[in-house]
GROMACS .gro file of C-alpha atoms in nm:
model
  490
    1UNK     CA    1   0.405  -2.267   2.608
    2UNK     CA    2   0.603  -1.946   2.560
    3UNK     CA    3   0.410  -1.553   2.650
    4UNK     CA    4   0.506  -1.504   2.242
    5UNK     CA    5   0.425  -1.767   2.124
    6UNK     CA    6   0.051  -1.725   2.225
    7UNK     CA    7  -0.194  -1.572   1.948
    8UNK     CA    8  -0.358  -1.249   2.078
    9UNK     CA    9  -0.706  -1.405   2.183
   10UNK     CA   10  -0.472  -1.622   2.426
   11UNK     CA   11  -0.305  -1.330   2.553
   12UNK     CA   12  -0.633  -1.108   2.613
   13UNK     CA   13  -0.787  -1.462   2.751
   14UNK     CA   14  -0.494  -1.469   3.007
   15UNK     CA   15  -0.468  -1.110   3.117
   16UNK     CA   16  -0.815  -1.112   3.146
   17UNK     CA   17  -0.749  -1.412   3.373
   18UNK     CA   18  -0.503  -1.217   3.557
   19UNK     CA   19  -0.231  -1.506   3.456
   20UNK     CA   20  -0.023  -1.232   3.328
   21UNK     CA   21   0.011  -0.883   3.351
   22UNK     CA   22   0.080  -0.670   3.014
   23UNK     CA   23   0.452  -0.594   3.173
   24UNK     CA   24   0.553  -0.947   3.182
   25UNK     CA   25   0.429  -0.972   2.809
   26UNK     CA   26   0.591  -0.611   2.686
   27UNK     CA   27   0.946  -0.771   2.830
   28UNK     CA   28   0.919  -1.080   2.680
   29UNK     CA   29   0.878  -0.898   2.393
   30UNK     CA   30   1.164  -0.722   2.480
   31UNK     CA   31   1.346  -1.049   2.549
   32UNK     CA   32   1.251  -1.196   2.232
   33UNK     CA   33   1.373  -0.873   2.000
   34UNK     CA   34   1.660  -0.883   2.150
   35UNK     CA   35   1.731  -1.328   2.092
   36UNK     CA   36   1.668  -1.251   1.719
   37UNK     CA   37   1.620  -0.931   1.588
   38UNK     CA   38   2.033  -0.984   1.546
   39UNK     CA   39   1.962  -1.270   1.307
   40UNK     CA   40   1.567  -1.140   1.132
   41UNK     CA   41   1.684  -0.793   1.076
   42UNK     CA   42   1.300  -0.699   1.111
   43UNK     CA   43   1.287  -0.357   1.231
   44UNK     CA   44   1.409  -0.033   1.170
   45UNK     CA   45   1.361   0.167   1.462
   46UNK     CA   46   1.279  -0.042   1.763
   47UNK     CA   47   1.121   0.143   2.062
   48UNK     CA   48   1.308   0.247   2.417
   49UNK     CA   49   1.316  -0.068   2.681
   50UNK     CA   50   1.235   0.156   2.951
   51UNK     CA   51   1.007   0.408   2.791
   52UNK     CA   52   0.752   0.037   2.670
   53UNK     CA   53   0.811  -0.097   3.052
   54UNK     CA   54   0.652   0.200   3.179
   55UNK     CA   55   0.390   0.203   2.884
   56UNK     CA   56   0.287  -0.125   2.991
   57UNK     CA   57   0.268  -0.039   3.372
   58UNK     CA   58   0.024   0.279   3.338
   59UNK     CA   59  -0.190   0.064   3.086
   60UNK     CA   60  -0.254  -0.146   3.375
   61UNK     CA   61  -0.266   0.047   3.655
   62UNK     CA   62  -0.616   0.214   3.426
   63UNK     CA   63  -0.709  -0.055   3.439
   64UNK     CA   64  -0.683  -0.218   3.827
   65UNK     CA   65  -0.845   0.159   3.830
   66UNK     CA   66  -1.134   0.068   3.538
   67UNK     CA   67  -1.027   0.382   3.363
   68UNK     CA   68  -0.899   0.152   3.100
   69UNK     CA   69  -1.124  -0.157   3.003
   70UNK     CA   70  -1.022  -0.281   2.659
   71UNK     CA   71  -0.949  -0.657   2.632
   72UNK     CA   72  -0.633  -0.548   2.394
   73UNK     CA   73  -0.501  -0.287   2.621
   74UNK     CA   74  -0.106  -0.309   2.686
   75UNK     CA   75  -0.118  -0.597   2.409
   76UNK     CA   76   0.219  -0.492   2.205
   77UNK     CA   77   0.199  -0.441   1.798
   78UNK     CA   78   0.473  -0.377   1.500
   79UNK     CA   79   0.416  -0.105   1.242
   80UNK     CA   80   0.544  -0.159   0.868
   81UNK     CA   81   0.745   0.188   0.856
   82UNK     CA   82   0.555   0.355   0.537
   83UNK     CA   83   0.258   0.409   0.797
   84UNK     CA   84   0.364   0.783   0.994
   85UNK     CA   85   0.364   0.714   1.366
   86UNK     CA   86   0.361   1.117   1.543
   87UNK     CA   87   0.775   1.168   1.662
   88UNK     CA   88   0.911   0.821   1.571
   89UNK     CA   89   1.144   0.799   1.252
   90UNK     CA   90   0.945   0.698   0.926
   91UNK     CA   91   1.165   0.612   0.659
   92UNK     CA   92   1.005   0.375   0.409
   93UNK     CA   93   1.304   0.198   0.414
   94UNK     CA   94   1.471   0.442   0.209
   95UNK     CA   95   1.767   0.736   0.220
   96UNK     CA   96   1.554   0.931   0.110
   97UNK     CA   97   1.331   0.974   0.476
   98UNK     CA   98   1.602   0.823   0.657
   99UNK     CA   99   1.576   1.101   0.936
  100UNK     CA  100   1.216   1.182   0.888
  101UNK     CA  101   1.061   1.185   1.255
  102UNK     CA  102   0.595   1.225   1.105
  103UNK     CA  103   0.461   1.498   1.299
  104UNK     CA  104   0.147   1.334   1.235
  105UNK     CA  105  -0.016   0.989   1.355
  106UNK     CA  106  -0.197   0.789   1.037
  107UNK     CA  107  -0.505   0.728   1.115
  108UNK     CA  108  -0.491   0.393   1.193
  109UNK     CA  109  -0.188   0.445   1.465
  110UNK     CA  110  -0.418   0.671   1.591
  111UNK     CA  111  -0.676   0.405   1.608
  112UNK     CA  112  -0.447   0.196   1.759
  113UNK     CA  113  -0.315   0.436   2.052
  114UNK     CA  114  -0.702   0.524   2.148
  115UNK     CA  115  -0.720   0.119   2.208
  116UNK     CA  116  -0.382   0.154   2.422
  117UNK     CA  117  -0.203  -0.105   2.215
  118UNK     CA  118   0.175  -0.043   2.201
  119UNK     CA  119   0.424  -0.059   1.945
  120UNK     CA  120   0.785  -0.171   1.959
  121UNK     CA  121   0.902  -0.085   1.684
  122UNK     CA  122   0.866   0.025   1.340
  123UNK     CA  123   0.943  -0.262   1.105
  124UNK     CA  124   1.132  -0.292   0.739
  125UNK     CA  125   1.000  -0.327   0.417
  126UNK     CA  126   1.100  -0.281   0.111
  127UNK     CA  127   1.179   0.083  -0.033
  128UNK     CA  128   0.878   0.296  -0.093
  129UNK     CA  129   0.717  -0.055  -0.094
  130UNK     CA  130   0.851  -0.126  -0.385
  131UNK     CA  131   0.957  -0.517  -0.393
  132UNK     CA  132   0.902  -0.921  -0.330
  133UNK     CA  133   1.131  -0.982  -0.075
  134UNK     CA  134   1.278  -0.715   0.137
  135UNK     CA  135   1.542  -0.692  -0.056
  136UNK     CA  136   1.560  -0.354  -0.136
  137UNK     CA  137   1.586  -0.120   0.190
  138UNK     CA  138   1.854   0.099   0.212
  139UNK     CA  139   1.931  -0.013   0.624
  140UNK     CA  140   1.908  -0.401   0.559
  141UNK     CA  141   1.771  -0.747   0.458
  142UNK     CA  142   1.526  -0.907   0.647
  143UNK     CA  143   1.567  -1.251   0.665
  144UNK     CA  144   1.310  -1.559   0.707
  145UNK     CA  145   1.297  -1.700   1.041
  146UNK     CA  146   1.191  -2.057   0.894
  147UNK     CA  147   1.555  -2.040   0.711
  148UNK     CA  148   1.780  -1.748   0.726
  149UNK     CA  149   1.921  -1.755   0.385
  150UNK     CA  150   1.549  -1.709   0.275
  151UNK     CA  151   1.324  -1.417   0.151
  152UNK     CA  152   1.113  -1.324   0.397
  153UNK     CA  153   0.877  -1.218   0.121
  154UNK     CA  154   0.785  -0.796   0.017
  155UNK     CA  155   0.736  -0.531   0.052
  156UNK     CA  156   0.611  -0.629   0.386
  157UNK     CA  157   0.875  -0.909   0.482
  158UNK     CA  158   0.997  -0.697   0.811
  159UNK     CA  159   0.627  -0.700   0.968
  160UNK     CA  160   0.584  -1.062   0.860
  161UNK     CA  161   0.909  -1.157   0.977
  162UNK     CA  162   0.835  -1.035   1.271
  163UNK     CA  163   0.510  -1.171   1.369
  164UNK     CA  164   0.646  -1.511   1.258
  165UNK     CA  165   0.974  -1.503   1.460
  166UNK     CA  166   0.764  -1.449   1.780
  167UNK     CA  167   0.863  -1.095   1.810
  168UNK     CA  168   0.588  -0.917   1.759
  169UNK     CA  169   0.246  -1.072   1.838
  170UNK     CA  170   0.080  -0.897   1.557
  171UNK     CA  171   0.178  -0.651   1.259
  172UNK     CA  172   0.013  -0.360   1.038
  173UNK     CA  173   0.154  -0.369   0.704
  174UNK     CA  174   0.030  -0.241   0.379
  175UNK     CA  175  -0.036  -0.423   0.025
  176UNK     CA  176   0.001  -0.291  -0.312
  177UNK     CA  177  -0.036  -0.570  -0.496
  178UNK     CA  178   0.053  -0.806  -0.291
  179UNK     CA  179   0.291  -0.720  -0.005
  180UNK     CA  180   0.043  -0.850   0.250
  181UNK     CA  181  -0.048  -1.181   0.129
  182UNK     CA  182   0.316  -1.264  -0.052
  183UNK     CA  183   0.486  -1.232   0.281
  184UNK     CA  184   0.263  -1.400   0.483
  185UNK     CA  185   0.267  -1.749   0.231
  186UNK     CA  186   0.630  -1.724   0.256
  187UNK     CA  187   0.650  -1.705   0.652
  188UNK     CA  188   0.364  -1.908   0.730
  189UNK     CA  189   0.139  -1.642   0.863
  190UNK     CA  190  -0.214  -1.485   0.824
  191UNK     CA  191  -0.203  -1.217   0.580
  192UNK     CA  192  -0.502  -0.999   0.526
  193UNK     CA  193  -0.548  -0.707   0.265
  194UNK     CA  194  -0.890  -0.550   0.284
  195UNK     CA  195  -1.129  -0.430   0.043
  196UNK     CA  196  -1.023  -0.093  -0.114
  197UNK     CA  197  -1.148   0.218   0.118
  198UNK     CA  198  -1.240  -0.026   0.433
  199UNK     CA  199  -0.909   0.087   0.608
  200UNK     CA  200  -0.807   0.427   0.579
  201UNK     CA  201  -0.483   0.538   0.390
  202UNK     CA  202  -0.427   0.852   0.549
  203UNK     CA  203  -0.114   0.882   0.673
  204UNK     CA  204   0.033   0.579   0.408
  205UNK     CA  205   0.346   0.718   0.233
  206UNK     CA  206   0.149   0.690  -0.099
  207UNK     CA  207   0.285   0.411  -0.318
  208UNK     CA  208   0.045   0.395  -0.584
  209UNK     CA  209  -0.258   0.575  -0.489
  210UNK     CA  210  -0.614   0.363  -0.601
  211UNK     CA  211  -0.438   0.047  -0.514
  212UNK     CA  212  -0.266   0.038  -0.194
  213UNK     CA  213  -0.446  -0.095   0.163
  214UNK     CA  214  -0.296  -0.089   0.514
  215UNK     CA  215  -0.375  -0.489   0.652
  216UNK     CA  216  -0.273  -0.702   0.878
  217UNK     CA  217  -0.073  -0.993   0.965
  218UNK     CA  218  -0.146  -1.204   1.224
  219UNK     CA  219  -0.066  -1.588   1.375
  220UNK     CA  220  -0.439  -1.662   1.283
  221UNK     CA  221  -0.727  -1.608   1.142
  222UNK     CA  222  -0.915  -1.467   1.498
  223UNK     CA  223  -0.653  -1.214   1.561
  224UNK     CA  224  -0.686  -1.090   1.190
  225UNK     CA  225  -1.035  -1.050   1.241
  226UNK     CA  226  -0.974  -0.809   1.574
  227UNK     CA  227  -0.688  -0.630   1.418
  228UNK     CA  228  -0.952  -0.566   1.185
  229UNK     CA  229  -1.200  -0.467   1.440
  230UNK     CA  230  -0.926  -0.217   1.515
  231UNK     CA  231  -0.845  -0.042   1.181
  232UNK     CA  232  -1.132  -0.054   0.935
  233UNK     CA  233  -1.404   0.219   0.933
  234UNK     CA  234  -1.447   0.569   0.732
  235UNK     CA  235  -1.251   0.838   0.781
  236UNK     CA  236  -1.344   1.173   0.632
  237UNK     CA  237  -0.941   1.245   0.657
  238UNK     CA  238  -0.942   1.031   0.331
  239UNK     CA  239  -1.141   1.048   0.041
  240UNK     CA  240  -1.093   0.718  -0.073
  241UNK     CA  241  -1.310   0.579   0.241
  242UNK     CA  242  -1.610   0.399   0.247
  243UNK     CA  243  -1.854   0.495   0.443
  244UNK     CA  244  -1.994   0.147   0.546
  245UNK     CA  245  -2.145   0.000   0.851
  246UNK     CA  246  -1.862  -0.095   1.184
  247UNK     CA  247  -1.909  -0.465   1.190
  248UNK     CA  248  -1.722  -0.706   1.410
  249UNK     CA  249  -1.576  -0.970   1.221
  250UNK     CA  250  -1.541  -1.161   1.530
  251UNK     CA  251  -1.838  -1.284   1.469
  252UNK     CA  252  -1.847  -1.403   1.122
  253UNK     CA  253  -1.595  -1.691   1.300
  254UNK     CA  254  -1.796  -1.978   1.223
  255UNK     CA  255  -1.658  -2.295   1.184
  256UNK     CA  256  -1.867  -2.382   0.904
  257UNK     CA  257  -1.890  -2.366   0.521
  258UNK     CA  258  -2.164  -2.578   0.418
  259UNK     CA  259  -2.284  -2.426   0.050
  260UNK     CA  260  -2.045  -2.249   0.015
  261UNK     CA  261  -1.961  -2.216  -0.326
  262UNK     CA  262  -1.577  -2.183  -0.374
  263UNK     CA  263  -1.453  -2.152  -0.767
  264UNK     CA  264  -1.069  -2.229  -0.852
  265UNK     CA  265  -0.971  -2.028  -1.187
  266UNK     CA  266  -0.752  -2.318  -1.395
  267UNK     CA  267  -0.537  -1.995  -1.499
  268UNK     CA  268  -0.389  -1.962  -1.227
  269UNK     CA  269  -0.257  -2.379  -1.216
  270UNK     CA  270  -0.047  -2.332  -1.542
  271UNK     CA  271   0.322  -2.329  -1.632
  272UNK     CA  272   0.500  -2.157  -1.360
  273UNK     CA  273   0.324  -2.244  -1.046
  274UNK     CA  274   0.573  -2.485  -0.837
  275UNK     CA  275   0.492  -2.878  -0.837
  276UNK     CA  276   0.474  -2.813  -0.442
  277UNK     CA  277   0.253  -2.554  -0.455
  278UNK     CA  278   0.018  -2.687  -0.679
  279UNK     CA  279   0.011  -2.959  -0.478
  280UNK     CA  280  -0.074  -2.825  -0.131
  281UNK     CA  281  -0.345  -2.628  -0.255
  282UNK     CA  282  -0.562  -2.944  -0.438
  283UNK     CA  283  -0.517  -3.061  -0.123
  284UNK     CA  284  -0.717  -2.724   0.041
  285UNK     CA  285  -0.992  -2.773  -0.231
  286UNK     CA  286  -1.038  -3.169  -0.101
  287UNK     CA  287  -1.032  -3.047   0.235
  288UNK     CA  288  -1.296  -2.771   0.165
  289UNK     CA  289  -1.520  -3.056  -0.029
  290UNK     CA  290  -1.460  -3.232   0.303
  291UNK     CA  291  -1.586  -2.948   0.535
  292UNK     CA  292  -1.869  -2.914   0.257
  293UNK     CA  293  -1.815  -2.659   0.030
  294UNK     CA  294  -1.876  -2.704  -0.330
  295UNK     CA  295  -1.577  -2.643  -0.539
  296UNK     CA  296  -1.587  -2.579  -0.851
  297UNK     CA  297  -1.305  -2.482  -1.190
  298UNK     CA  298  -1.385  -2.166  -1.311
  299UNK     CA  299  -1.204  -1.913  -1.587
  300UNK     CA  300  -1.063  -1.570  -1.508
  301UNK     CA  301  -0.969  -1.459  -1.866
  302UNK     CA  302  -0.775  -1.128  -1.746
  303UNK     CA  303  -0.549  -1.329  -1.596
  304UNK     CA  304  -0.250  -1.295  -1.811
  305UNK     CA  305  -0.313  -0.912  -1.833
  306UNK     CA  306  -0.333  -0.872  -1.483
  307UNK     CA  307   0.016  -0.830  -1.365
  308UNK     CA  308   0.168  -0.593  -1.750
  309UNK     CA  309  -0.162  -0.355  -1.607
  310UNK     CA  310  -0.014  -0.346  -1.276
  311UNK     CA  311   0.285  -0.252  -1.309
  312UNK     CA  312   0.180  -0.005  -1.589
  313UNK     CA  313  -0.030   0.143  -1.365
  314UNK     CA  314   0.192   0.120  -0.982
  315UNK     CA  315   0.490   0.276  -1.172
  316UNK     CA  316   0.258   0.571  -1.335
  317UNK     CA  317   0.101   0.674  -0.966
  318UNK     CA  318   0.431   0.557  -0.825
  319UNK     CA  319   0.611   0.861  -1.037
  320UNK     CA  320   0.335   1.119  -0.968
  321UNK     CA  321   0.330   1.011  -0.610
  322UNK     CA  322   0.731   0.999  -0.556
  323UNK     CA  323   0.722   1.348  -0.734
  324UNK     CA  324   0.718   1.548  -0.379
  325UNK     CA  325   1.038   1.428  -0.269
  326UNK     CA  326   1.264   1.645  -0.413
  327UNK     CA  327   1.509   1.765  -0.149
  328UNK     CA  328   1.301   2.075  -0.086
  329UNK     CA  329   1.006   2.045   0.131
  330UNK     CA  330   1.140   1.735   0.319
  331UNK     CA  331   1.348   1.383   0.328
  332UNK     CA  332   1.767   1.395   0.166
  333UNK     CA  333   1.836   1.670   0.011
  334UNK     CA  334   2.215   1.665  -0.174
  335UNK     CA  335   2.513   1.877  -0.059
  336UNK     CA  336   2.645   1.843  -0.424
  337UNK     CA  337   2.470   2.123  -0.644
  338UNK     CA  338   2.505   2.446  -0.799
  339UNK     CA  339   2.214   2.524  -0.921
  340UNK     CA  340   1.833   2.404  -0.899
  341UNK     CA  341   1.815   2.176  -1.170
  342UNK     CA  342   2.137   2.014  -0.977
  343UNK     CA  343   1.958   2.040  -0.687
  344UNK     CA  344   1.671   1.798  -0.756
  345UNK     CA  345   1.868   1.572  -0.976
  346UNK     CA  346   2.116   1.463  -0.724
  347UNK     CA  347   1.901   1.404  -0.452
  348UNK     CA  348   1.640   1.177  -0.592
  349UNK     CA  349   1.920   1.019  -0.752
  350UNK     CA  350   2.107   0.974  -0.430
  351UNK     CA  351   1.852   0.965  -0.200
  352UNK     CA  352   1.661   0.684  -0.410
  353UNK     CA  353   1.742   0.327  -0.453
  354UNK     CA  354   1.726   0.138  -0.758
  355UNK     CA  355   1.441  -0.051  -0.782
  356UNK     CA  356   1.250   0.296  -0.698
  357UNK     CA  357   1.438   0.437  -1.019
  358UNK     CA  358   1.355   0.196  -1.224
  359UNK     CA  359   1.012   0.249  -1.113
  360UNK     CA  360   0.996   0.650  -1.120
  361UNK     CA  361   1.122   0.570  -1.520
  362UNK     CA  362   0.877   0.345  -1.617
  363UNK     CA  363   0.597   0.554  -1.491
  364UNK     CA  364   0.708   0.862  -1.630
  365UNK     CA  365   0.806   0.688  -1.943
  366UNK     CA  366   0.394   0.523  -1.957
  367UNK     CA  367   0.275   0.883  -1.894
  368UNK     CA  368   0.478   1.091  -2.109
  369UNK     CA  369   0.333   1.200  -2.399
  370UNK     CA  370   0.221   1.019  -2.704
  371UNK     CA  371   0.298   0.650  -2.448
  372UNK     CA  372  -0.022   0.811  -2.236
  373UNK     CA  373  -0.307   0.609  -2.453
  374UNK     CA  374  -0.088   0.347  -2.576
  375UNK     CA  375   0.016   0.194  -2.205
  376UNK     CA  376  -0.177   0.445  -1.934
  377UNK     CA  377  -0.455   0.454  -2.067
  378UNK     CA  378  -0.501   0.141  -2.239
  379UNK     CA  379  -0.419  -0.027  -1.879
  380UNK     CA  380  -0.709   0.182  -1.694
  381UNK     CA  381  -0.933   0.011  -1.947
  382UNK     CA  382  -0.793  -0.330  -1.906
  383UNK     CA  383  -0.853  -0.243  -1.533
  384UNK     CA  384  -1.216  -0.262  -1.576
  385UNK     CA  385  -1.226  -0.584  -1.752
  386UNK     CA  386  -1.054  -0.719  -1.462
  387UNK     CA  387  -1.330  -0.557  -1.210
  388UNK     CA  388  -1.635  -0.716  -1.431
  389UNK     CA  389  -1.452  -1.061  -1.464
  390UNK     CA  390  -1.472  -1.057  -1.100
  391UNK     CA  391  -1.796  -0.982  -1.094
  392UNK     CA  392  -1.909  -1.228  -1.316
  393UNK     CA  393  -1.771  -1.542  -1.103
  394UNK     CA  394  -1.896  -1.376  -0.791
  395UNK     CA  395  -2.238  -1.390  -0.957
  396UNK     CA  396  -2.192  -1.806  -0.905
  397UNK     CA  397  -1.967  -1.805  -0.650
  398UNK     CA  398  -1.906  -1.672  -0.334
  399UNK     CA  399  -1.524  -1.635  -0.291
  400UNK     CA  400  -1.279  -1.741  -0.512
  401UNK     CA  401  -0.935  -1.958  -0.430
  402UNK     CA  402  -0.586  -1.954  -0.565
  403UNK     CA  403  -0.182  -1.932  -0.484
  404UNK     CA  404  -0.069  -1.604  -0.355
  405UNK     CA  405   0.205  -1.696  -0.499
  406UNK     CA  406   0.395  -1.928  -0.764
  407UNK     CA  407   0.653  -2.048  -0.526
  408UNK     CA  408   0.790  -2.077  -0.170
  409UNK     CA  409   1.013  -1.846  -0.010
  410UNK     CA  410   1.328  -1.798  -0.245
  411UNK     CA  411   1.670  -1.762  -0.161
  412UNK     CA  412   1.841  -1.379  -0.084
  413UNK     CA  413   2.001  -1.267  -0.359
  414UNK     CA  414   1.878  -1.500  -0.589
  415UNK     CA  415   1.629  -1.282  -0.809
  416UNK     CA  416   1.755  -0.956  -0.685
  417UNK     CA  417   1.931  -0.818  -1.035
  418UNK     CA  418   1.636  -0.988  -1.217
  419UNK     CA  419   1.351  -0.752  -1.155
  420UNK     CA  420   1.161  -0.907  -1.377
  421UNK     CA  421   1.105  -1.238  -1.238
  422UNK     CA  422   1.093  -1.068  -0.919
  423UNK     CA  423   0.766  -0.909  -1.091
  424UNK     CA  424   0.636  -1.248  -1.115
  425UNK     CA  425   0.578  -1.340  -0.791
  426UNK     CA  426   0.283  -1.118  -0.778
  427UNK     CA  427   0.118  -1.319  -1.095
  428UNK     CA  428  -0.189  -1.442  -0.837
  429UNK     CA  429  -0.204  -1.101  -0.568
  430UNK     CA  430  -0.220  -0.815  -0.840
  431UNK     CA  431  -0.569  -0.876  -0.966
  432UNK     CA  432  -0.709  -0.843  -0.650
  433UNK     CA  433  -0.537  -0.493  -0.571
  434UNK     CA  434  -0.732  -0.361  -0.904
  435UNK     CA  435  -1.028  -0.460  -0.879
  436UNK     CA  436  -1.018  -0.368  -0.511
  437UNK     CA  437  -1.122  -0.673  -0.369
  438UNK     CA  438  -1.020  -0.821   0.013
  439UNK     CA  439  -0.816  -1.111  -0.008
  440UNK     CA  440  -0.634  -1.374   0.254
  441UNK     CA  441  -0.309  -1.572   0.266
  442UNK     CA  442  -0.374  -1.858   0.469
  443UNK     CA  443  -0.067  -2.158   0.607
  444UNK     CA  444  -0.153  -2.474   0.480
  445UNK     CA  445   0.150  -2.678   0.491
  446UNK     CA  446   0.512  -2.655   0.356
  447UNK     CA  447   0.724  -2.827   0.119
  448UNK     CA  448   1.075  -3.067   0.142
  449UNK     CA  449   1.254  -2.762   0.257
  450UNK     CA  450   1.056  -2.678   0.517
  451UNK     CA  451   0.901  -2.380   0.384
  452UNK     CA  452   0.595  -2.253   0.425
  453UNK     CA  453   0.322  -2.213   0.180
  454UNK     CA  454  -0.020  -2.039   0.138
  455UNK     CA  455  -0.342  -2.049  -0.045
  456UNK     CA  456  -0.586  -1.710  -0.094
  457UNK     CA  457  -0.875  -1.652  -0.078
  458UNK     CA  458  -1.050  -1.331  -0.225
  459UNK     CA  459  -1.420  -1.234  -0.205
  460UNK     CA  460  -1.638  -0.953  -0.343
  461UNK     CA  461  -1.563  -0.609  -0.227
  462UNK     CA  462  -1.656  -0.610   0.178
  463UNK     CA  463  -1.749  -0.926   0.209
  464UNK     CA  464  -1.454  -0.967   0.463
  465UNK     CA  465  -1.643  -1.182   0.709
  466UNK     CA  466  -1.683  -1.474   0.410
  467UNK     CA  467  -1.309  -1.477   0.371
  468UNK     CA  468  -1.237  -1.433   0.700
  469UNK     CA  469  -1.519  -1.730   0.844
  470UNK     CA  470  -1.400  -1.975   0.474
  471UNK     CA  471  -1.045  -1.919   0.598
  472UNK     CA  472  -1.102  -1.999   0.999
  473UNK     CA  473  -1.278  -2.303   0.918
  474UNK     CA  474  -0.983  -2.374   0.714
  475UNK     CA  475  -0.753  -2.328   0.966
  476UNK     CA  476  -0.985  -2.536   1.263
  477UNK     CA  477  -0.959  -2.840   1.080
  478UNK     CA  478  -0.603  -2.824   0.989
  479UNK     CA  479  -0.447  -2.727   1.264
  480UNK     CA  480  -0.123  -2.567   1.070
  481UNK     CA  481   0.054  -2.362   1.362
  482UNK     CA  482   0.008  -2.700   1.641
  483UNK     CA  483   0.147  -2.927   1.356
  484UNK     CA  484   0.473  -2.777   1.237
  485UNK     CA  485   0.732  -2.616   1.507
  486UNK     CA  486   0.997  -2.446   1.321
  487UNK     CA  487   1.335  -2.405   1.412
  488UNK     CA  488   1.297  -2.070   1.502
  489UNK     CA  489   1.022  -2.146   1.785
  490UNK     CA  490   1.310  -2.351   1.968
   0.00000   0.00000   0.00000
């Protein structure tokens, strides 16, 4: 097996056994990026080749001297381009921030640096994380490595595609309403959205502050637990960061779900779900029963209202957060203005793409005088109902099992002009963000076209151990990565 096809825990084992060097790993990924990036288009910024090799050599020397003992030192990683990285462009895939170089590291980037991980570059996304296909990037359209005519999902599509195409061993993404779990499902990898507050948002360019969460995109569940270990933890620089006990999430991977109670919301299997996706999820349910879990149908009564609630709250917060991009303090500034009003108007009109403008306009509308109570206040009230409905289900069940998305990856260009149809891709993921809960997408098969299908597990707040173990147990029983060898691996 090639170096780039190995999981991170496999790479770590080979480093420990001195079967490979960090320089060999980095060179293998440089070669893979040079081979595949022209087709997949996953990166916005790629780190200089010589700098990467030099960094790997220095880490190798320090490891030999005993100055670095961390087993993951020298492992490469990719970072979504809305996470600030000091001295490196952070564009949010927008013309507005095309030349913005962050003067500081996000907390998660700082943590990766402290562990001596090597950043291969910044990954493409939908502009300001607004989208479900990575077609709304100002720079390029990322393609799904399983089929280059299909979307990789979004907004973390560059992160998911880079992992799936073996251009990075793992990556960071962000999830506001499914932006990690949907592309993970579309690209046949594992995507974890942690509990709100478990991972610091300091240095994450805000889309919707009460919904955004940094998470992981990995080849398997073990890697997901390992990466969560690196980025989780309280951060005094983030006032929404939860002060919870530090855990080793790899210790929860026990390959045992006997007696685990899993609820399957019936509302997630009604009209609109692709038949092949539905059949795959039914097979997952049967597999969990074989493994000793107790799986029952349940009801998530507010599921029908979650999508509307999400888009009102998300757009309102986006309208507020993106107000800072005014053409004066930083970011794009128009050359076409004769007064302050024209400077604001033209800078924002020229700097933002259509989808971002659409959401700013909608958000400004629901926050405006006369409509605030009817829309935004009402959405916040429904948000409480969503949280209560989850809490009621978790009195009986340890986990909930749903599809992450109602369909498989669709053709590039097929939905880009129909935003409402694009929004429906978030149907099964947004309620998790509304309630601030953890969710994971795990691959479970492919459809007749050979495109991956995933399933989603949702847990109680800060119950990452439960969802990781349940995902790991299924993964070990079914061996998705061993059974499916897509074209991009050849």
